[in-house]
């Protein structure tokens, strides 16, 4: 099971992680939550009905990683489609930010529980419910998209070149995380498929 998810009888998933892996995953998930940020959310004391219909930003994020996480709805660059893209973003981005933050937060919570359960043991088996597994899948995907954007990976050929980086390349730790997250994501997808 080391490094690969396996199916649990309840439809969830389990994976063996050591203390270092738990720490790395937790750190990456916290950084993802910080990157995503709160977005344009209504004030806490706002009317709940008004909050439900709150509008988000209409402009795409300037940060390339955030733009990858919150892409434009339409690729064509006509006035009509630019307006439709802005409208789509305005009505969907806040909810998407919330879901992505919730997924990363679910990852942090389960890792904190695993770290507490295995304190002093060097790691252990992380067991996720079906809902937690889906949240993890979303968080792993978002982490890979973010790191891939930072590494400027745009196609499979560039991804293959990452395997051949020399050990002294400053991108190597980020590349190793990117590849490891891909392995985790792939095994979790396989686990969740019926």
XYZ file of N, CA and C in Angstrom:
582
model
N 0.809 -1.189 0.000
C 0.000 0.000 0.000
C 0.860 1.264 0.000
N 2.118 1.170 0.332
C 2.962 2.350 0.475
C 2.863 3.262 -0.743
N 2.338 4.481 -0.506
C 2.281 5.482 -1.568
C 1.139 5.321 -2.550
N 0.297 4.319 -2.383
C -0.841 4.119 -3.293
C -2.106 3.930 -2.469
N -3.169 4.550 -2.924
C -4.456 4.396 -2.256
C -5.028 3.018 -2.547
N -5.757 2.499 -1.582
C -6.490 1.250 -1.744
C -7.922 1.472 -1.288
N -8.829 0.697 -1.860
C -10.255 0.828 -1.556
C -10.569 0.270 -0.174
N -11.421 1.000 0.561
C -11.941 0.512 1.834
C -13.337 -0.062 1.603
N -13.790 -0.962 2.459
C -15.109 -1.586 2.275
C -16.265 -0.576 2.195
N -16.146 0.574 2.869
C -17.232 1.562 2.862
C -17.218 2.462 1.628
N -16.284 2.203 0.688
C -16.179 3.025 -0.514
C -15.162 4.138 -0.397
N -14.554 4.257 0.774
C -13.500 5.249 0.980
C -12.167 4.726 0.469
N -11.094 5.358 0.922
C -9.761 4.971 0.468
C -8.777 5.075 1.626
N -7.704 4.335 1.530
C -6.649 4.350 2.542
C -5.298 4.384 1.855
N -4.344 5.046 2.513
C -2.991 5.123 1.989
C -2.016 5.166 3.172
N -0.871 4.528 3.013
C 0.181 4.570 4.021
C 1.040 5.805 3.760
N 1.202 6.630 4.787
C 2.027 7.834 4.680
C 2.969 7.893 5.870
N 4.208 8.314 5.614
C 5.117 8.521 6.737
C 5.001 9.971 7.212
N 5.704 10.297 8.302
C 5.602 11.642 8.890
C 5.999 12.734 7.906
N 7.023 12.492 7.115
C 7.495 13.485 6.152
C 6.439 13.718 5.074
N 5.841 12.644 4.574
C 4.802 12.777 3.552
C 3.595 13.537 4.091
N 3.204 13.227 5.327
C 2.095 13.939 5.959
C 2.423 15.422 6.055
N 3.630 15.728 6.478
C 4.051 17.121 6.627
C 4.068 17.865 5.290
N 4.583 17.216 4.257
C 4.643 17.850 2.924
C 3.239 18.095 2.392
N 2.374 17.095 2.458
C 1.006 17.250 1.960
C 0.267 18.354 2.721
N 0.453 18.378 4.032
C -0.216 19.405 4.839
C 0.276 20.793 4.450
N 1.575 20.939 4.312
C 2.153 22.230 3.935
C 1.641 22.690 2.575
N 1.597 21.783 1.616
C 1.114 22.137 0.281
C -0.360 22.533 0.318
N -1.175 21.817 1.087
C -2.604 22.132 1.176
C -2.818 23.496 1.835
N -2.046 23.803 2.875
C -2.160 25.115 3.528
C -1.749 26.219 2.558
N -0.670 26.005 1.810
C -0.247 26.997 0.820
C -1.311 27.192 -0.258
N -1.981 26.101 -0.643
C -3.055 26.196 -1.631
C -4.205 27.046 -1.087
N -4.583 26.821 0.169
C -5.657 27.621 0.766
C -5.274 29.100 0.807
N -4.005 29.385 1.123
C -3.544 30.775 1.155
C -3.570 31.389 -0.243
N -3.185 30.613 -1.251
C -3.203 31.097 -2.629
C -4.632 31.390 -3.080
N -5.547 30.475 -2.814
C -6.942 30.645 -3.226
C -7.556 31.847 -2.532
N -7.249 32.010 -1.250
C -7.764 33.154 -0.514
C -9.277 33.129 -0.384
N -9.817 34.138 0.245
C -11.260 34.167 0.488
C -12.088 34.586 -0.714
N -11.496 35.243 -1.679
C -12.283 35.733 -2.808
C -13.138 36.913 -2.388
N -14.100 37.279 -3.184
C -14.992 38.391 -2.892
C -16.228 37.872 -2.175
N -16.067 37.545 -0.899
C -17.178 36.991 -0.146
C -17.910 38.086 0.611
N -19.218 37.902 0.842
C -19.976 38.881 1.614
C -19.535 38.879 3.073
N -19.810 39.959 3.777
C -19.467 40.071 5.190
C -20.210 39.012 5.991
N -19.645 38.633 7.142
C -20.244 37.589 7.966
C -21.654 37.945 8.427
N -21.907 39.229 8.668
C -23.221 39.642 9.162
C -24.202 39.953 8.026
N -23.824 39.618 6.799
C -24.687 39.882 5.644
C -25.901 38.964 5.668
N -26.966 39.421 5.069
C -28.197 38.645 4.942
C -27.874 37.337 4.210
N -28.247 36.172 4.781
C -27.918 34.887 4.143
C -28.465 34.757 2.721
N -29.649 35.304 2.479
C -30.213 35.236 1.136
C -29.395 36.086 0.172
N -28.993 37.268 0.632
C -28.154 38.126 -0.207
C -26.798 37.461 -0.446
N -26.272 36.803 0.574
C -24.982 36.115 0.428
C -25.076 35.004 -0.616
N -26.234 34.349 -0.663
C -26.436 33.280 -1.635
C -26.322 33.799 -3.066
N -26.750 35.031 -3.277
C -26.730 35.611 -4.618
C -25.613 36.631 -4.812
N -24.610 36.599 -3.924
C -23.492 37.538 -4.027
C -22.731 37.303 -5.327
N -22.305 38.374 -5.914
C -21.556 38.290 -7.167
C -20.067 38.301 -6.871
N -19.330 37.596 -7.681
C -17.891 37.535 -7.545
C -17.205 38.449 -8.543
N -15.917 38.256 -8.717
C -15.164 39.084 -9.652
C -15.538 38.772 -11.102
N -15.390 39.766 -11.967
C -15.659 39.529 -13.390
C -14.369 39.478 -14.203
N -13.257 39.845 -13.585
C -11.961 39.813 -14.257
C -11.193 38.563 -13.832
N -10.428 37.963 -14.739
C -9.638 36.786 -14.366
C -8.504 37.171 -13.415
N -8.072 36.224 -12.580
C -6.951 36.499 -11.675
C -5.675 36.794 -12.465
N -4.843 37.666 -11.915
C -3.571 38.015 -12.566
C -2.529 36.911 -12.396
N -2.573 36.210 -11.268
C -1.618 35.132 -11.002
C -1.921 33.970 -11.947
N -0.928 33.500 -12.724
C -1.172 32.400 -13.669
C -1.698 31.128 -13.000
N -1.239 30.834 -11.781
C -1.712 29.626 -11.092
C -3.186 29.769 -10.729
N -3.582 30.947 -10.246
C -4.999 31.164 -9.941
C -5.837 31.156 -11.211
N -5.279 31.708 -12.278
C -6.014 31.694 -13.547
C -6.211 30.264 -14.029
N -5.266 29.389 -13.734
C -5.394 27.967 -14.106
C -6.462 27.292 -13.254
N -6.541 27.676 -11.972
C -7.554 27.108 -11.092
C -8.949 27.666 -11.388
N -8.989 28.915 -11.881
C -10.253 29.587 -12.190
C -10.194 30.082 -13.630
N -10.240 29.149 -14.581
C -10.045 29.521 -15.995
C -11.248 30.266 -16.574
N -11.011 30.874 -17.715
C -12.089 31.528 -18.453
C -13.044 30.464 -18.976
N -14.320 30.820 -19.036
C -15.333 29.875 -19.517
C -15.241 29.666 -21.020
N -14.836 30.705 -21.747
C -14.777 30.635 -23.207
C -13.402 31.097 -23.665
N -12.840 30.391 -24.633
C -11.488 30.690 -25.089
C -11.447 31.759 -26.182
N -12.482 31.839 -27.001
C -12.478 32.821 -28.088
C -12.459 34.236 -27.519
N -11.833 35.129 -28.250
C -11.631 36.489 -27.749
C -12.478 37.509 -28.518
N -13.763 37.245 -28.634
C -14.663 38.224 -29.246
C -15.314 39.022 -28.120
N -15.835 40.199 -28.440
C -16.483 41.027 -27.423
C -17.620 40.271 -26.738
N -18.410 39.567 -27.523
C -19.549 38.838 -26.974
C -19.099 37.747 -26.010
N -18.058 36.982 -26.384
C -17.587 35.908 -25.510
C -16.822 36.446 -24.302
N -16.135 37.571 -24.440
C -15.482 38.196 -23.281
C -16.530 38.594 -22.255
N -17.644 39.129 -22.723
C -18.723 39.527 -21.817
C -19.357 38.287 -21.165
N -19.572 37.246 -21.938
C -20.135 36.003 -21.393
C -19.182 35.381 -20.376
N -17.879 35.434 -20.648
C -16.878 34.907 -19.717
C -16.912 35.684 -18.405
N -16.992 37.006 -18.501
C -17.043 37.849 -17.302
C -18.293 37.533 -16.481
N -19.422 37.365 -17.147
C -20.672 37.040 -16.456
C -20.576 35.677 -15.782
N -20.046 34.697 -16.502
C -19.896 33.354 -15.940
C -19.011 33.400 -14.700
N -17.878 34.093 -14.798
C -16.951 34.205 -13.671
C -17.632 34.881 -12.483
N -18.378 35.930 -12.765
C -19.022 36.718 -11.713
C -19.983 35.855 -10.889
N -20.655 34.913 -11.542
C -21.645 34.108 -10.843
C -21.141 32.744 -10.377
N -19.914 32.370 -10.717
C -19.430 31.039 -10.326
C -18.141 31.041 -9.505
N -17.312 32.059 -9.631
C -15.987 31.974 -9.022
C -16.024 31.874 -7.503
N -16.905 32.617 -6.833
C -16.946 32.532 -5.363
C -17.258 31.118 -4.898
N -18.237 30.475 -5.537
C -18.577 29.097 -5.154
C -17.425 28.143 -5.448
N -16.761 28.346 -6.563
C -15.626 27.494 -6.916
C -14.480 27.688 -5.922
N -14.220 28.925 -5.530
C -13.189 29.189 -4.518
C -13.527 28.480 -3.214
N -14.779 28.578 -2.811
C -15.210 27.939 -1.565
C -14.996 26.433 -1.638
N -15.392 25.811 -2.750
C -15.224 24.364 -2.876
C -13.750 23.976 -2.847
N -12.916 24.721 -3.543
C -11.483 24.399 -3.580
C -10.850 24.578 -2.203
N -11.253 25.633 -1.486
C -10.756 25.837 -0.116
C -11.233 24.702 0.794
N -12.512 24.325 0.653
C -13.059 23.239 1.476
C -12.331 21.923 1.212
N -12.006 21.640 -0.048
C -11.265 20.421 -0.384
C -9.887 20.430 0.279
N -9.186 21.547 0.165
C -7.847 21.647 0.780
C -7.950 21.568 2.301
N -8.978 22.179 2.866
C -9.167 22.139 4.316
C -9.478 20.714 4.780
N -10.269 19.977 4.009
C -10.551 18.576 4.341
C -9.254 17.765 4.340
N -8.364 18.060 3.401
C -7.073 17.378 3.358
C -6.272 17.675 4.621
N -6.221 18.948 5.000
C -5.472 19.336 6.200
C -6.051 18.659 7.439
N -7.378 18.674 7.579
C -8.026 18.046 8.747
C -7.682 16.564 8.842
N -7.786 15.843 7.736
C -7.508 14.401 7.795
C -6.026 14.135 8.055
N -5.157 14.979 7.525
C -3.721 14.819 7.791
C -3.402 15.131 9.250
N -4.076 16.138 9.816
C -3.865 16.450 11.233
C -4.308 15.285 12.116
N -5.434 14.678 11.767
C -5.900 13.510 12.519
C -4.912 12.359 12.391
N -4.424 12.132 11.189
C -3.458 11.059 10.967
C -2.164 11.320 11.732
N -1.722 12.574 11.725
C -0.489 12.923 12.444
C -0.676 12.705 13.941
N -1.855 13.055 14.470
C -2.131 12.850 15.891
C -2.223 11.384 16.252
N -2.833 10.600 15.372
C -2.990 9.163 15.616
C -1.670 8.414 15.540
N -0.723 8.935 14.771
C 0.534 8.221 14.556
C 1.722 8.930 15.192
N 1.466 9.860 16.110
C 2.547 10.628 16.731
C 3.595 9.686 17.324
N 4.824 9.907 16.931
C 5.937 9.120 17.431
C 6.099 7.765 16.764
N 5.207 7.431 15.830
C 5.279 6.127 15.176
C 5.912 6.195 13.790
N 6.206 7.386 13.301
C 6.827 7.523 11.991
C 5.854 7.501 10.833
N 4.557 7.552 11.116
C 3.554 7.545 10.059
C 2.529 6.470 10.312
N 1.700 6.224 9.318
C 0.671 5.215 9.490
C -0.266 5.175 8.301
N -1.420 4.578 8.515
C -2.429 4.427 7.467
C -3.457 5.542 7.614
N -3.617 6.316 6.568
C -4.631 7.372 6.522
C -5.873 6.768 5.882
N -7.000 6.802 6.602
C -8.250 6.249 6.087
C -9.221 7.387 5.838
N -9.770 7.420 4.620
C -10.676 8.484 4.205
C -12.054 7.917 3.901
N -13.083 8.656 4.311
C -14.453 8.292 3.952
C -14.644 8.581 2.463
N -15.742 8.133 1.871
C -15.988 8.464 0.458
C -15.997 9.983 0.199
N -16.632 10.757 1.094
C -16.649 12.220 0.916
C -15.255 12.820 1.047
N -14.498 12.353 2.031
C -13.125 12.837 2.190
C -12.276 12.468 0.981
N -12.513 11.285 0.432
C -11.757 10.841 -0.744
C -12.010 11.775 -1.928
N -13.267 12.165 -2.119
C -13.589 13.088 -3.217
C -12.952 14.460 -2.982
N -12.956 14.913 -1.722
C -12.311 16.190 -1.407
C -10.809 16.098 -1.677
N -10.203 14.998 -1.299
C -8.780 14.792 -1.556
C -8.491 14.798 -3.053
N -9.361 14.169 -3.819
C -9.165 14.139 -5.267
C -9.160 15.558 -5.830
N -10.094 16.382 -5.371
C -10.121 17.779 -5.809
C -8.880 18.533 -5.382
N -8.459 18.349 -4.132
C -7.279 19.054 -3.625
C -6.007 18.609 -4.345
N -5.867 17.298 -4.571
C -4.688 16.807 -5.300
C -4.643 17.389 -6.710
N -5.790 17.439 -7.368
C -5.850 18.018 -8.707
C -5.449 19.492 -8.678
N -5.982 20.240 -7.719
C -5.652 21.663 -7.620
C -4.171 21.882 -7.310
N -3.610 21.041 -6.465
C -2.175 21.152 -6.162
C -1.336 20.886 -7.408
N -1.700 19.858 -8.162
C -0.950 19.551 -9.390
C -1.087 20.670 -10.419
N -2.288 21.209 -10.580
C -2.470 22.318 -11.518
C -1.614 23.522 -11.113
N -1.603 23.825 -9.837
C -0.840 24.969 -9.337
C 0.657 24.761 -9.545
N 1.162 23.609 -9.127
C 2.594 23.340 -9.268
C 2.970 23.241 -10.746
N 2.140 22.590 -11.537
C 2.400 22.492 -12.978
C 2.465 23.856 -13.634
N 1.611 24.778 -13.199
C 1.644 26.140 -13.738
C 2.936 26.835 -13.333
N 3.332 26.670 -12.082
C 4.592 27.284 -11.612
C 5.792 26.714 -12.369
N 5.707 25.417 -12.735
C 6.792 24.782 -13.492
C 6.667 25.035 -14.996
N 5.591 25.690 -15.404
C 5.308 26.007 -16.808
C 5.139 24.746 -17.654
N 4.507 23.727 -17.069
C 4.183 22.507 -17.795
C 2.919 22.768 -18.597
N 3.004 22.576 -19.909
C 1.831 22.807 -20.758
C 1.421 21.573 -21.559
N 2.284 20.581 -21.649
C 1.908 19.373 -22.382
C 2.681 18.168 -21.845
N 2.328 16.992 -22.316
C 2.940 15.759 -21.831
C 4.438 15.696 -22.121
N 4.862 16.283 -23.245
C 6.280 16.249 -23.593
C 7.104 17.000 -22.555
N 6.615 18.169 -22.125
C 7.329 18.923 -21.092
C 7.313 18.167 -19.770
N 6.216 17.486 -19.492
C 6.130 16.701 -18.270
C 7.176 15.589 -18.274
N 7.379 14.958 -19.421
C 8.391 13.907 -19.545
C 9.802 14.458 -19.295
N 10.052 15.701 -19.713
C 11.366 16.307 -19.513
C 11.663 16.524 -18.034
N 10.623 16.641 -17.226
C 10.828 16.836 -15.794
C 11.542 15.654 -15.161
N 11.336 14.457 -15.705
C 11.988 13.264 -15.168
C 13.499 13.313 -15.351
N 13.954 14.089 -16.312
C 15.380 14.108 -16.644
C 16.131 15.321 -16.088
N 15.510 16.075 -15.192
C 16.199 17.220 -14.607
C 17.387 16.753 -13.766
N 18.506 17.459 -13.840
C 19.630 17.093 -12.969
C 19.283 17.382 -11.505
N 19.910 16.666 -10.604
C 19.617 16.813 -9.181
C 19.896 18.209 -8.646
N 20.800 18.943 -9.276
C 21.132 20.279 -8.774
C 20.221 21.377 -9.342
N 19.243 21.024 -10.155
C 18.293 22.004 -10.689
C 17.396 22.477 -9.551
N 17.253 23.786 -9.420
C 16.469 24.352 -8.317
C 14.986 23.960 -8.374
N 14.511 23.524 -9.516
C 13.113 23.106 -9.662
C 12.879 21.671 -9.211
N 13.941 20.941 -8.957
C 13.836 19.501 -8.669
C 12.881 19.174 -7.503
N 12.952 19.870 -6.357
C 12.005 19.538 -5.282
C 10.540 19.738 -5.702
N 10.277 20.806 -6.435
C 8.909 21.062 -6.885
C 8.485 19.999 -7.904
N 9.415 19.601 -8.748
C 9.124 18.554 -9.734
C 8.818 17.235 -9.032
N 9.602 16.907 -8.021
C 9.370 15.657 -7.288
C 7.990 15.676 -6.629
N 7.595 16.819 -6.061
C 6.270 16.947 -5.462
C 5.188 16.789 -6.530
N 5.388 17.424 -7.678
C 4.427 17.358 -8.787
C 4.220 15.914 -9.244
N 5.305 15.188 -9.413
C 5.218 13.796 -9.874
C 4.597 12.892 -8.807
N 4.970 13.104 -7.552
C 4.426 12.319 -6.448
C 2.923 12.556 -6.309
N 2.512 13.823 -6.383
C 1.083 14.132 -6.311
C 0.325 13.472 -7.462
N 0.949 13.396 -8.631
C 0.327 12.726 -9.770
C 0.107 11.249 -9.506
N 1.084 10.610 -8.871
C 0.954 9.200 -8.522
C -0.165 8.993 -7.508
N -0.212 9.864 -6.487
C -1.285 9.776 -5.494
C -2.645 9.982 -6.147
N -2.732 10.997 -6.999
C -3.996 11.302 -7.663
C -4.457 10.135 -8.530
N -3.556 9.591 -9.305
C -3.901 8.467 -10.187
C -4.389 7.265 -9.376
N -3.701 6.952 -8.279
C -4.119 5.787 -7.491
C -5.454 6.048 -6.795
N -5.720 7.299 -6.399
C -7.006 7.621 -5.779
C -8.134 7.524 -6.810
N -7.894 7.983 -8.017
C -8.892 7.856 -9.084
C -9.221 6.382 -9.320
N -8.185 5.557 -9.419
C -8.394 4.117 -9.628
C -9.184 3.505 -8.485
N -8.916 3.954 -7.269
C -9.595 3.442 -6.090
C -11.072 3.805 -6.089
N -11.388 4.999 -6.553
C -12.775 5.481 -6.506
C -13.618 5.031 -7.688
N -12.973 4.470 -8.712
C -13.738 3.986 -9.864
C -14.452 2.692 -9.493
N -15.731 2.573 -9.902
C -16.474 1.349 -9.544
C -15.957 0.131 -10.270
